[in-house]
Short mmCIF file of C-alpha atoms in Angstrom, two decimals:
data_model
loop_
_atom_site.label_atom_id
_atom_site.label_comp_id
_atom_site.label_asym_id
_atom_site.label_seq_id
_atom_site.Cartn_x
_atom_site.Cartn_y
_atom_site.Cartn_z
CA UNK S 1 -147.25 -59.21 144.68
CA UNK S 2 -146.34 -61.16 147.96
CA UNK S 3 -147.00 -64.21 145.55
CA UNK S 4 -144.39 -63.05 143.37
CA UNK S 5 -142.04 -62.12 146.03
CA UNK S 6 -142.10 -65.86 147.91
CA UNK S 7 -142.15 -67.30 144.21
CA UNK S 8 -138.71 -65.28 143.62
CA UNK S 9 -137.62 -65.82 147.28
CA UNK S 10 -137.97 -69.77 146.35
CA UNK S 11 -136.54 -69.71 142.93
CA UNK S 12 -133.68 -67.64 144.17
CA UNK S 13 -132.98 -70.00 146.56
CA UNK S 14 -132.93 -72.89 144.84
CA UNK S 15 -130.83 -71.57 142.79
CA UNK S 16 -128.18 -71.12 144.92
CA UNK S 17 -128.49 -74.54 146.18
CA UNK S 18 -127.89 -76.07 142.71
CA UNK S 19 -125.18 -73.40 141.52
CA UNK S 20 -123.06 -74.59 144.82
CA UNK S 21 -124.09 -78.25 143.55
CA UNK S 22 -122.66 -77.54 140.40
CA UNK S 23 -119.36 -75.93 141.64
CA UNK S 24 -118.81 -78.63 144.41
CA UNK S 25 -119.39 -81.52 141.53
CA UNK S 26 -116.47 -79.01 139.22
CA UNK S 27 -114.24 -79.95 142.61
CA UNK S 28 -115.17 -83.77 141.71
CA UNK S 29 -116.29 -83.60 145.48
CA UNK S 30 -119.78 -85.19 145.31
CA UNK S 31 -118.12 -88.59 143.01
CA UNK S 32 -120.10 -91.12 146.07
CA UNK S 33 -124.00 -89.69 144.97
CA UNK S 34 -123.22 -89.52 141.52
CA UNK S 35 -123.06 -92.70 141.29
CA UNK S 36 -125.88 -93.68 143.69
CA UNK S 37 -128.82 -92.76 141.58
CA UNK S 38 -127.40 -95.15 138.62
CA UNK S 39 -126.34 -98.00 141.19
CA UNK S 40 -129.99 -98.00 142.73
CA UNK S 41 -131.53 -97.46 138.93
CA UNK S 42 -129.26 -99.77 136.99
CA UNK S 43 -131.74 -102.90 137.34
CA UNK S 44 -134.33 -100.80 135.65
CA UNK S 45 -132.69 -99.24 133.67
CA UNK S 46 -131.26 -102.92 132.34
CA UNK S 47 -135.15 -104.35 132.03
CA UNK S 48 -136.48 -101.02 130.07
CA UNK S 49 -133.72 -100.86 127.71
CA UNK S 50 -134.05 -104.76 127.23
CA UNK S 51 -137.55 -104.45 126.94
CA UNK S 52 -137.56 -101.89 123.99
CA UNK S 53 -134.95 -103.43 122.30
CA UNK S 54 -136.93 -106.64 121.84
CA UNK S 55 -139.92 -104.33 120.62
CA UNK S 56 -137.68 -102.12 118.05
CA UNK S 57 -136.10 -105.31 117.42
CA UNK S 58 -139.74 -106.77 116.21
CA UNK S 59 -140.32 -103.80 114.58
CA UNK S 60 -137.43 -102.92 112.78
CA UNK S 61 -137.34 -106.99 110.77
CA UNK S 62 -140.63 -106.15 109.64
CA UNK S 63 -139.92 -102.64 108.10
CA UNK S 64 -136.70 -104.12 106.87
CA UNK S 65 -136.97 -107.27 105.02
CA UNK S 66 -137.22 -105.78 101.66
CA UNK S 67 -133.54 -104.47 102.23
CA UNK S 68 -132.41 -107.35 104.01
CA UNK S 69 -133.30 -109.49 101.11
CA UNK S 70 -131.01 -107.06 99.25
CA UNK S 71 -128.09 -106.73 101.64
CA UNK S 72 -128.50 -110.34 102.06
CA UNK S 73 -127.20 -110.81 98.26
CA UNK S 74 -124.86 -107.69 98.57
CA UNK S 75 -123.04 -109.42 101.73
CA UNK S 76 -122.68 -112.53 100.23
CA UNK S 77 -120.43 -111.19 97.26
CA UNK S 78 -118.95 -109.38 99.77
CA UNK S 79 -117.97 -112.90 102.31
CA UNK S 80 -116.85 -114.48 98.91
CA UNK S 81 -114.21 -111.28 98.56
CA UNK S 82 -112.94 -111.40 102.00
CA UNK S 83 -112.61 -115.29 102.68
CA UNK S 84 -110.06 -114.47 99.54
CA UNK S 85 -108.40 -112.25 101.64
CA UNK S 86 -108.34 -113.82 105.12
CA UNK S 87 -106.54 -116.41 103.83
CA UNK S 88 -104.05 -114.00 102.62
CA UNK S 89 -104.14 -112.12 106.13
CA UNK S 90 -104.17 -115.76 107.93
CA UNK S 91 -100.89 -116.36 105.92
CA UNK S 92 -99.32 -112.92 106.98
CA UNK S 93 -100.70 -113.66 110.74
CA UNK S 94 -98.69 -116.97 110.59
CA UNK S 95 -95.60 -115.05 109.47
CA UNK S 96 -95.75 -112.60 112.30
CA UNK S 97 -96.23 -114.63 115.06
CA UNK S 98 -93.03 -116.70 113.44
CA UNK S 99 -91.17 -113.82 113.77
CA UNK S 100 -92.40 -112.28 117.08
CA UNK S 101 -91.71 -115.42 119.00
CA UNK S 102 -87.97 -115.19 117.45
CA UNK S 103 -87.93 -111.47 118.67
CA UNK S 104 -89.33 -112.30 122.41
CA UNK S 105 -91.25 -109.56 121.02
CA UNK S 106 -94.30 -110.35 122.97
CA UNK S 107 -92.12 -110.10 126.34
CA UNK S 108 -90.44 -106.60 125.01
CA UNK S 109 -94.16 -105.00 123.94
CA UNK S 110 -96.96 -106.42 126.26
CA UNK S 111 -99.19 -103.66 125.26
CA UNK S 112 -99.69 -105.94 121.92
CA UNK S 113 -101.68 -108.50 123.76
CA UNK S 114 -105.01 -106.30 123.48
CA UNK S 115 -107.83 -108.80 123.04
CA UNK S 116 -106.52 -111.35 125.52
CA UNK S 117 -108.70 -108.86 128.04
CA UNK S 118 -111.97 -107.55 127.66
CA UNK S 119 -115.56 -107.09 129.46
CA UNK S 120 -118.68 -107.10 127.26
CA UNK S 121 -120.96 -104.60 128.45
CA UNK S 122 -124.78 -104.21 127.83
CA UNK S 123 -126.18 -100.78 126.70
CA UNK S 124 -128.91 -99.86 129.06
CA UNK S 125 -128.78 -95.76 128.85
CA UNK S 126 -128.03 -92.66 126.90
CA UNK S 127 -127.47 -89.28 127.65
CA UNK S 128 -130.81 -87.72 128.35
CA UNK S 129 -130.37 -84.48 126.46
CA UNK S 130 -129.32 -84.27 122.63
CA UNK S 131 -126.14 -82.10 122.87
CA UNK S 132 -124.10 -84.92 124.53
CA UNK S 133 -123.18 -88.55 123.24
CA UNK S 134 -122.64 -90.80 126.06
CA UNK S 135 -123.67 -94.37 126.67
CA UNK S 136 -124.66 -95.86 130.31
CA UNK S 137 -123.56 -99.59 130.37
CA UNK S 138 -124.21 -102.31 132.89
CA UNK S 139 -120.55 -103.36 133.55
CA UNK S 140 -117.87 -101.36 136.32
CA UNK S 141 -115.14 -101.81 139.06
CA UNK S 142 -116.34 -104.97 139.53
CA UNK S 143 -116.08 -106.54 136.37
CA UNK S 144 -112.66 -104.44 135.92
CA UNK S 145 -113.66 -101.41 133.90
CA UNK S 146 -111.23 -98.45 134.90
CA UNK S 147 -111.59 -94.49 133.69
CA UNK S 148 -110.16 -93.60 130.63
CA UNK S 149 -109.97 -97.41 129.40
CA UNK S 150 -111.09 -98.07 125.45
CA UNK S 151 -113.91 -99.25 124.30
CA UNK S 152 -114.69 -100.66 120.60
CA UNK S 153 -117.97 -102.55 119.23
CA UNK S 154 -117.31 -104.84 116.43
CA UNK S 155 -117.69 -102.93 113.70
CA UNK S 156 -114.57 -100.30 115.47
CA UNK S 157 -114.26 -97.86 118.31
CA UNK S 158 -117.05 -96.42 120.22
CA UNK S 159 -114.96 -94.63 123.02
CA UNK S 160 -113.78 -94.50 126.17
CA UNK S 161 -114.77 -94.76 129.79
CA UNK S 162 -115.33 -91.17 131.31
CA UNK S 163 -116.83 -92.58 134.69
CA UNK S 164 -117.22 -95.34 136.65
CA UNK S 165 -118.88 -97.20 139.50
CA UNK S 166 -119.28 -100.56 140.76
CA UNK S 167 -121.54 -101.76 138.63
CA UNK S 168 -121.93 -98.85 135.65
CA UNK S 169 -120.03 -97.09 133.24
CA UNK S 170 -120.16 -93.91 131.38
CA UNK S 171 -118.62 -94.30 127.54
CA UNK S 172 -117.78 -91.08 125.73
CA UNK S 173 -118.51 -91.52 122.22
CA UNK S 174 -116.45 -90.56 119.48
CA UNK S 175 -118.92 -89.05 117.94
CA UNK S 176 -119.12 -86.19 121.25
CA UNK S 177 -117.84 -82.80 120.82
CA UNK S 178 -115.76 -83.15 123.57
CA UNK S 179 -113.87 -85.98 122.15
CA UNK S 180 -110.90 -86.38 119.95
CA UNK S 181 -109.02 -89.05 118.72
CA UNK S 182 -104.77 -89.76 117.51
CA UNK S 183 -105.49 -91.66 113.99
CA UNK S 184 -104.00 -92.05 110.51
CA UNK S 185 -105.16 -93.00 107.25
CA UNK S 186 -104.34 -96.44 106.74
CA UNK S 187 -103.12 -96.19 103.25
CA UNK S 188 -100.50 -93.32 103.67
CA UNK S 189 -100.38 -93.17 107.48
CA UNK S 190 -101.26 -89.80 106.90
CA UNK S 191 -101.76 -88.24 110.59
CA UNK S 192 -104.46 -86.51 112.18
CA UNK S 193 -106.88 -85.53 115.05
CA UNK S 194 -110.55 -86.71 114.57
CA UNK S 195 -113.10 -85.24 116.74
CA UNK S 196 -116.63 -85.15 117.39
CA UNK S 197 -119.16 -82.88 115.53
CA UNK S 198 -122.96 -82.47 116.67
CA UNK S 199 -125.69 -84.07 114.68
CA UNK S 200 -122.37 -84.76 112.04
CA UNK S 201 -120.05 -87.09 110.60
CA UNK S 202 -116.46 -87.16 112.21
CA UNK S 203 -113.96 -84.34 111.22
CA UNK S 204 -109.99 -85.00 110.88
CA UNK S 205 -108.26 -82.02 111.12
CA UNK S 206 -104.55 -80.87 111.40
CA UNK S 207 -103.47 -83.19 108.61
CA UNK S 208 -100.14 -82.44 106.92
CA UNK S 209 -100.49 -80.64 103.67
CA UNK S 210 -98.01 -82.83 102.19
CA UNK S 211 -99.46 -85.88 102.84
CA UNK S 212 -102.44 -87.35 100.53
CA UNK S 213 -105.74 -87.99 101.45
CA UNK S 214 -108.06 -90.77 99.67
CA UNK S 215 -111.83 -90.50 99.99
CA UNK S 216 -112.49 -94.21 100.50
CA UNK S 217 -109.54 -94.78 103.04
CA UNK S 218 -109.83 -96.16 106.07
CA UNK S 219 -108.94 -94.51 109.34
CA UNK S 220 -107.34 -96.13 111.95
CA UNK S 221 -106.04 -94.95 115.61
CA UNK S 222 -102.77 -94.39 115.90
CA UNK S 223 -101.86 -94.70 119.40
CA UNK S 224 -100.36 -91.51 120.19
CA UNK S 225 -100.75 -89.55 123.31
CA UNK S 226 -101.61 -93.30 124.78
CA UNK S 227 -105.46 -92.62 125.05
CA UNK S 228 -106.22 -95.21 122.65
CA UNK S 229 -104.02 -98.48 121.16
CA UNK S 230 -103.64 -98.38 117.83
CA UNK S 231 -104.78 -99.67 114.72
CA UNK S 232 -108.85 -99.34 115.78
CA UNK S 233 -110.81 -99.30 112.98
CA UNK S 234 -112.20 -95.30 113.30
CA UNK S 235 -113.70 -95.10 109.98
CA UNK S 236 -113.93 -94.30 106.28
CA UNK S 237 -112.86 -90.62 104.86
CA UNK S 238 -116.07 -89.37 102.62
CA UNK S 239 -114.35 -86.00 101.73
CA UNK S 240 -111.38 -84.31 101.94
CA UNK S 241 -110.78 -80.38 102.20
CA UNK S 242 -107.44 -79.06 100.76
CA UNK S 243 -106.60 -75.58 100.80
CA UNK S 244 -102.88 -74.17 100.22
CA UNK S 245 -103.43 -71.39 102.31
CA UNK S 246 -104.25 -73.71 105.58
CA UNK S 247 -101.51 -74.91 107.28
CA UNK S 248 -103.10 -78.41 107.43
CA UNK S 249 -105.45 -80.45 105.30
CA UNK S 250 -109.26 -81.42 106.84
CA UNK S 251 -111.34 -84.55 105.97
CA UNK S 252 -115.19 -85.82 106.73
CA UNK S 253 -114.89 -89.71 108.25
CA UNK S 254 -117.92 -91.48 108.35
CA UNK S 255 -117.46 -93.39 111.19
CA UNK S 256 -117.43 -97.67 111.10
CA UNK S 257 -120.07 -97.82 114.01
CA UNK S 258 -123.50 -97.36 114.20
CA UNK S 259 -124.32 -95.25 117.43
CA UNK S 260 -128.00 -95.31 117.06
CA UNK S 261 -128.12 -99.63 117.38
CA UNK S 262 -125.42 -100.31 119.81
CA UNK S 263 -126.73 -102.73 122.47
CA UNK S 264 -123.49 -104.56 123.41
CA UNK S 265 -119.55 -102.93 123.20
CA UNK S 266 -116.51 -104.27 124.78
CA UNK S 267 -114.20 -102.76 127.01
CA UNK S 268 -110.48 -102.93 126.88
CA UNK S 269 -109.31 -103.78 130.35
CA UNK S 270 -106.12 -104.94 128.97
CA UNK S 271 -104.90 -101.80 127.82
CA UNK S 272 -103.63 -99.37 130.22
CA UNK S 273 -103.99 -95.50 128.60
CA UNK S 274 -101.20 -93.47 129.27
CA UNK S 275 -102.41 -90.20 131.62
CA UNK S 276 -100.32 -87.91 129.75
CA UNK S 277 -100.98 -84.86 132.48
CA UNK S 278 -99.66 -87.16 135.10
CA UNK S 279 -96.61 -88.51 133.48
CA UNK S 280 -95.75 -84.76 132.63
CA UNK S 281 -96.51 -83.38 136.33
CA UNK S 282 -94.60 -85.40 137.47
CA UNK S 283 -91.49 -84.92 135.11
CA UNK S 284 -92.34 -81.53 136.18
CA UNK S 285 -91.77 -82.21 140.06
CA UNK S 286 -89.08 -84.89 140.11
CA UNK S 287 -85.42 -84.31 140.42
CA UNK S 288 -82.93 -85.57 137.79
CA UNK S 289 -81.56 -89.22 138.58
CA UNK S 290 -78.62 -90.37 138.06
CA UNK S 291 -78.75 -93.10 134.77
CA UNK S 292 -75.98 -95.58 135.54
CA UNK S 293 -73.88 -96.85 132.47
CA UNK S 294 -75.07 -99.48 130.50
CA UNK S 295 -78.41 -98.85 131.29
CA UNK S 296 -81.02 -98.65 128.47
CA UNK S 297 -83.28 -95.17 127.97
CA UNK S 298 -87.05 -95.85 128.78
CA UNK S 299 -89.27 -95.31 125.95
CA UNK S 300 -93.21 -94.84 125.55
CA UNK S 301 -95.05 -97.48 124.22
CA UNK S 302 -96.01 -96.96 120.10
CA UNK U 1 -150.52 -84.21 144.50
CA UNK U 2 -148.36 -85.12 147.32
CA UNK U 3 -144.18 -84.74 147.32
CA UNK U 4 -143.47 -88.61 146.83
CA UNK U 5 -145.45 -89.38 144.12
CA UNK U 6 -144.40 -86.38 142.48
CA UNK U 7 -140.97 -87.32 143.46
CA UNK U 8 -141.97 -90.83 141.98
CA UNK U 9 -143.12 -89.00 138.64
CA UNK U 10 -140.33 -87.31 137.77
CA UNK U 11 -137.86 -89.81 138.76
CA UNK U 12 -139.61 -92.09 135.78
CA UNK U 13 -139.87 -89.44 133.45
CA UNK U 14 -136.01 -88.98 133.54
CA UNK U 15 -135.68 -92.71 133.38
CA UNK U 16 -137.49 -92.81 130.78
CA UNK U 17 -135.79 -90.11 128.58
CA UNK U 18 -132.68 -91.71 129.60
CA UNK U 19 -133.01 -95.06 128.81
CA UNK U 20 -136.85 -95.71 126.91
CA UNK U 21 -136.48 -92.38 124.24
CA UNK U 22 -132.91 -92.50 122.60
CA UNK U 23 -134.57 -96.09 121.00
CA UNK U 24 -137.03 -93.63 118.90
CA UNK U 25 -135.43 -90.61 117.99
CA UNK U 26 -137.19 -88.74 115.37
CA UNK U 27 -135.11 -85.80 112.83
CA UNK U 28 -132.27 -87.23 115.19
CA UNK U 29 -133.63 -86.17 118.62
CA UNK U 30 -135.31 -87.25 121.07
CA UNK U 31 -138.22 -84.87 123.21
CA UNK U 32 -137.24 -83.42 126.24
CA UNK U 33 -140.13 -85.81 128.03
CA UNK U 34 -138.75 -83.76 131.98
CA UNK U 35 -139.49 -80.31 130.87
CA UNK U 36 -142.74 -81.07 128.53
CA UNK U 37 -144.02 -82.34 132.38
CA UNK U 38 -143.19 -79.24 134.15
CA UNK U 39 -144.07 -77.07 132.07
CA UNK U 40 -147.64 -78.27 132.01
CA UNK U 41 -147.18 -78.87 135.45
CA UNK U 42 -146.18 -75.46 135.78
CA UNK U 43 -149.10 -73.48 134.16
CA UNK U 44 -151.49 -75.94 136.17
CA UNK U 45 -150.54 -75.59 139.32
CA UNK U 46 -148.36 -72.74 139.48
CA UNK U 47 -144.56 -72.24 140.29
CA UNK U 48 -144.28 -73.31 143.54
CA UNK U 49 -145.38 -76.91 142.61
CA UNK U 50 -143.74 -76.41 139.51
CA UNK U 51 -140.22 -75.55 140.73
CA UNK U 52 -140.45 -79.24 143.01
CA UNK U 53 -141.05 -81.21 139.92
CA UNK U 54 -137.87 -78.85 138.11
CA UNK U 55 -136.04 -79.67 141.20
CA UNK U 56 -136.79 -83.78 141.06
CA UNK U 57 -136.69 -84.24 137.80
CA UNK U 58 -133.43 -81.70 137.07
CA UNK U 59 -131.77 -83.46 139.53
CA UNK U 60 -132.44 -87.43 138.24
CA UNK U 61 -131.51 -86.05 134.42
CA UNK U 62 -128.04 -84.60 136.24
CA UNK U 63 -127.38 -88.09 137.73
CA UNK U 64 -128.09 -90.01 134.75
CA UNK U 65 -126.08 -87.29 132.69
CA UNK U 66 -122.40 -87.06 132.00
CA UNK U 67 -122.78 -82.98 132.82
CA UNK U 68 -122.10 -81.47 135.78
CA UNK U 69 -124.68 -81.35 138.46
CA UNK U 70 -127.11 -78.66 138.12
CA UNK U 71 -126.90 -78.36 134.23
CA UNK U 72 -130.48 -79.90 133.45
CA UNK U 73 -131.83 -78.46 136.98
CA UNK U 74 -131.11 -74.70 136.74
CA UNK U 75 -132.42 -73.92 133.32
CA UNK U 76 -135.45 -76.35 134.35
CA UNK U 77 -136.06 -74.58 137.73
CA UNK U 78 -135.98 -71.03 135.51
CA UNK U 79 -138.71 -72.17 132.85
CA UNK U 80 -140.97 -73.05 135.80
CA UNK U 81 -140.77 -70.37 137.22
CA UNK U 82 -141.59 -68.53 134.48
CA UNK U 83 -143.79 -70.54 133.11
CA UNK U 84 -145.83 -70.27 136.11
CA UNK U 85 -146.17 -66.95 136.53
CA UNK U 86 -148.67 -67.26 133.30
CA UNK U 87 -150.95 -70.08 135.59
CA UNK U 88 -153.07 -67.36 137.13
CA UNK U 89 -153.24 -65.27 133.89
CA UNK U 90 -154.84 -68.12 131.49
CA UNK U 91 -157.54 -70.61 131.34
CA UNK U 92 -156.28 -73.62 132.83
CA UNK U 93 -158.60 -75.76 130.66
CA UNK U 94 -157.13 -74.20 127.07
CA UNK U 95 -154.64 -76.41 125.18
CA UNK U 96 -154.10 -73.77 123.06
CA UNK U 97 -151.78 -71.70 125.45
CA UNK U 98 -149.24 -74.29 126.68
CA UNK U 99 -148.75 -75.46 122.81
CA UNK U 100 -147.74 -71.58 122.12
CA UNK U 101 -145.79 -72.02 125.98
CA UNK U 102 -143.24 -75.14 125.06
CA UNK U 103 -141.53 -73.62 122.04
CA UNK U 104 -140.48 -70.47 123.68
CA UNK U 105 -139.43 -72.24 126.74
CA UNK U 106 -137.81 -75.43 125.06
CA UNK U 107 -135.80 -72.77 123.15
CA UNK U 108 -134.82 -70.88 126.20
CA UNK U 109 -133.97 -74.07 128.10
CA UNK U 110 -131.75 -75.77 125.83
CA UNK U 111 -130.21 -72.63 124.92
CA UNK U 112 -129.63 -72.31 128.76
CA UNK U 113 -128.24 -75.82 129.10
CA UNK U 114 -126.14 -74.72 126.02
CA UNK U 115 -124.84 -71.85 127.64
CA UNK U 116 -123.50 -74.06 130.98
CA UNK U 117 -122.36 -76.55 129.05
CA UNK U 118 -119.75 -73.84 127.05
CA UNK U 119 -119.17 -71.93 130.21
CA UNK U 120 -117.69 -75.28 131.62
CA UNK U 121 -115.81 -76.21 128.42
CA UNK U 122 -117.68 -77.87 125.97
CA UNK U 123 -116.30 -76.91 122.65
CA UNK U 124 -119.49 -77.74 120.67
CA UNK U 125 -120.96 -74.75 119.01
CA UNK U 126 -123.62 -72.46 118.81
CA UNK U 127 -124.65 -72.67 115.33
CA UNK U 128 -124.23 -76.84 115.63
CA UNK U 129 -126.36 -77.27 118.59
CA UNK U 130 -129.18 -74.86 117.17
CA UNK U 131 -129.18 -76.51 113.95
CA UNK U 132 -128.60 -80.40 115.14
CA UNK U 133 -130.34 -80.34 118.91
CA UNK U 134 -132.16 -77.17 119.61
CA UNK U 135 -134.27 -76.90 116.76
CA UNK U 136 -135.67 -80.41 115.57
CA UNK U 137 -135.94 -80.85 119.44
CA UNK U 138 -138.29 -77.56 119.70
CA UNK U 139 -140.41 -79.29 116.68
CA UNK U 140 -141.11 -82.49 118.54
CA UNK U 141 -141.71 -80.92 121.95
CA UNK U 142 -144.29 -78.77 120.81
CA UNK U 143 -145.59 -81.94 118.53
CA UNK U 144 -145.97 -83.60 121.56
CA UNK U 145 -146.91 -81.05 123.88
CA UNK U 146 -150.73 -81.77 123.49
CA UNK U 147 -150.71 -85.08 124.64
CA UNK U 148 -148.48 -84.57 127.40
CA UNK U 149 -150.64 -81.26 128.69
CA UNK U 150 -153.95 -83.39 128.87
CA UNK U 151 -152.20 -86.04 131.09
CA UNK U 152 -151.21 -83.51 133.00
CA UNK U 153 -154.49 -81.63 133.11
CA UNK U 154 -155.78 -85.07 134.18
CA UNK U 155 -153.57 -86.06 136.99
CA UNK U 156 -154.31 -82.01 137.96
CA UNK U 157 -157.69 -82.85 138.40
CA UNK U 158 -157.51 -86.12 140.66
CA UNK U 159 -154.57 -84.39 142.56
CA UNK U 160 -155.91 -80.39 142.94
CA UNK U 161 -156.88 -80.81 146.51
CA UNK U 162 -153.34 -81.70 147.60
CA UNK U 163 -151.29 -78.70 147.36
CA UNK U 164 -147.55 -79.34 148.50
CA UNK U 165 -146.42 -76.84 151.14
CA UNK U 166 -142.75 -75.82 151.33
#
């Protein structure tokens, strides 16, 4: 029984220890060792990951070249189809730029110049448990990388930053419960909120009723509440849901990125998101100023 | 076996679930390699050792993790407990026991870490992260349990004259 009694004594304690752990790291008071343990592991962390991706890598061509052969001859119809149509969007690019240099529109709307700034980043970790979708990558303050700053692969967006250290980066994916995205359909421009299901494709929810929704459209961000710019390639609506007696529309988006065979993403260091909590605290606290005449209104960017 | 090379242990094991495992998931998930580990270790050598290795290895799967500290370590430092309050009731040597062991306790850990993760916010849900997480991830830790249990049993047996003394 004494056994028992020191084995409860110890778990008990313990216990307490990691429940005051827990509510200290709630306080974001114990931000210096969090990141300790992945600045001291990140140059094993980079060799294992690089390690097994050479082996799955291997692996994977072997298993695969029947459907490569296949894709192969699917792709290439496919490159014929859009050299067609970057010419046409080369064209259209040509106009625009015309026209924004008339404008000074690239003075007036410097949040436009996205790509001009970014940090490739290696994946070397995942979340360890399979209830969260987070990526560990190899890039941090030092290379630039900020909180709350995009970051897309390719193929579209993967997320954003949720933490950071000198040298590593936490991404939330999209594909996270805890996540949720400002898009539209790029068709209509229907609006929407897509967020992250477990085990699931994407769900966009809180769609107008009146607006329609194509299974086969493309979803893009739309850049409101700041988080992310828009125009990011989300992904591709697989079903839509439309009941009159909701108040909004829901659809299923397959999202454009494959989260299982990231190894490299980018990071947006050129745009700045917009911390909505802030600018509204502080609306909150300020006093009214004076606006002299003349003066323009700010506005938000788009 | 003494505290630093368990302390080295662990430390890999979460390394290696972190960074080594999400490259072969299988039914989408990937085995919880940190509690497969102490739960052997547990029924080996009892709680007290047990409880060090939740401690360790909870606390390197919190620092690689985007949760909150404590999340992986308190529902890990509960199943050893438990877990080895069955070490002096069974025979050690059976493989039979800790393969019946790691569903019950992969259920009731994962259901735990469930549970902190909502009470701090999460919005997934229950019926999601049985279906999508909890479940296929019960299947492959008790798949695997076997293999992990005799390297267990066989570092028990080079180590079982070093007890570690709180």
């Amino acid at each position: 029984m004494s056994g028992l009694r020191s084995r409860a004594l110890l778990f008990g304690t313990l216990s307490i220890l990691i429940v005051i752990g827990l509510i200290l790291d709630e306080l974001d008071a114990l931000g210096p060792l969090e990141g300790l343990a992945l600045q001291l592991t990140m140059p094993v962390q980079r060799l294992v990951r690089g390690a097994t991706d050479r082996i799955v890598g291997a692996s994977q061509f072997l298993s695969d070249q029947r459907d490569l052969i296949e894709r192969n001859q699917q792709l290439e119809s496919l490159v014929d189809q859009l050299m067609i149509e970057n010419v046409r969007l080369k064209e259209f690019q040509a106009q625009n730029e015309d026209l924004r240099a008339k404008l000074e529109f690239s003075e007036t709307h410097p949040e436009y110049v996205l790509r001009a700034a970014e940090v490739r980043g290696q994946v070397v970790g995942s979340e360890p448990n399979n209830l969260l979708a987070v990526l560990i990558i190899d890039v941090g303050k030092r290379q630039g990388v900020a909180k709350g700053m995009p970051v897309i692969s390719e193929s579209g967006l993967v997320g954003h930053i949720l933490a950071v250290g000198a040298n590593w980066s936490k991404v939330l994916l999209i594909i996270d419960p805890s996540s949720s995205v400002a898009a539209m359909t790029q068709s209509e421009r229907a609006p929407g909120v897509v967020s992250g299901r477990l085990g699931q494709d994407l769900q966009m929810e809180y769609i107008p009723q009146q607006d329609r929704v194509t299974v086969g459209d493309v979803v893009l961000t739309s850049g409101m509440g700041g988080r992310y710019p828009p125009n990011l390639v989300v992904g591709q609506i697989i079903e839509s849901v439309q009941r009159d007696v909701d108040a909004f529309q829901e659809a299923t988006v397959r999202p454009s990125v494959s989260f299982g065979k990231l190894e490299t993403v980018l990071v947006l260091t050129g745009y700045q998101p917009l911390d909505v909590e802030g600018v509204l605290q502080g609306e909150a606290t300020a006093e009214p100023a004076a606006t002299p005449a003349g003066t323009p209104a700010a506005t938000s960017p788009p | 076996m003494n505290a630093y090379l368990s302390f080295f242990l662990m430390s890999v094991l979460a390394l290696l679930q972190s960074t080594l495992l999400p490259q072969f998931k299988v039914f989408g998930v990937q085995p919880d390699l940190v509690l497969l580990a102490v739960v052997a270790w547990s029924l080996l050598r009892g709680s007290e050792e047990g409880m060090l290795w939740a401690l360790i290895g909870g606390l390197a799967l919190d620092a690689l993790s985007s949760a909150r500290l404590g999340v992986n370590t308190l529902p890990l430092l509960l199943i050893s407990f438990l877990a080895g309050l069955w070490q002096r009731g069974i025979v050690r040597q059976e493989i039979l026991i800790p393969f019946l062991v790691i569903p019950v306790a992969s259920l009731v850990y994962q259901g735990a870490v469930v549970a902190l993760l909502r009470l701090l916010g999460w919005p997934g849900t229950w019926s999601a992260s049985l279906r999508h997480a909890i479940l296929p991830t019960t299947l492959l830790n008790t798949l695997l349990m076997p293999a992990v249990y005799v390297l267990m049993r066989w570092i028990h047996r080079r180590t079982h004259d070093e007890n570690i003394e709180w």
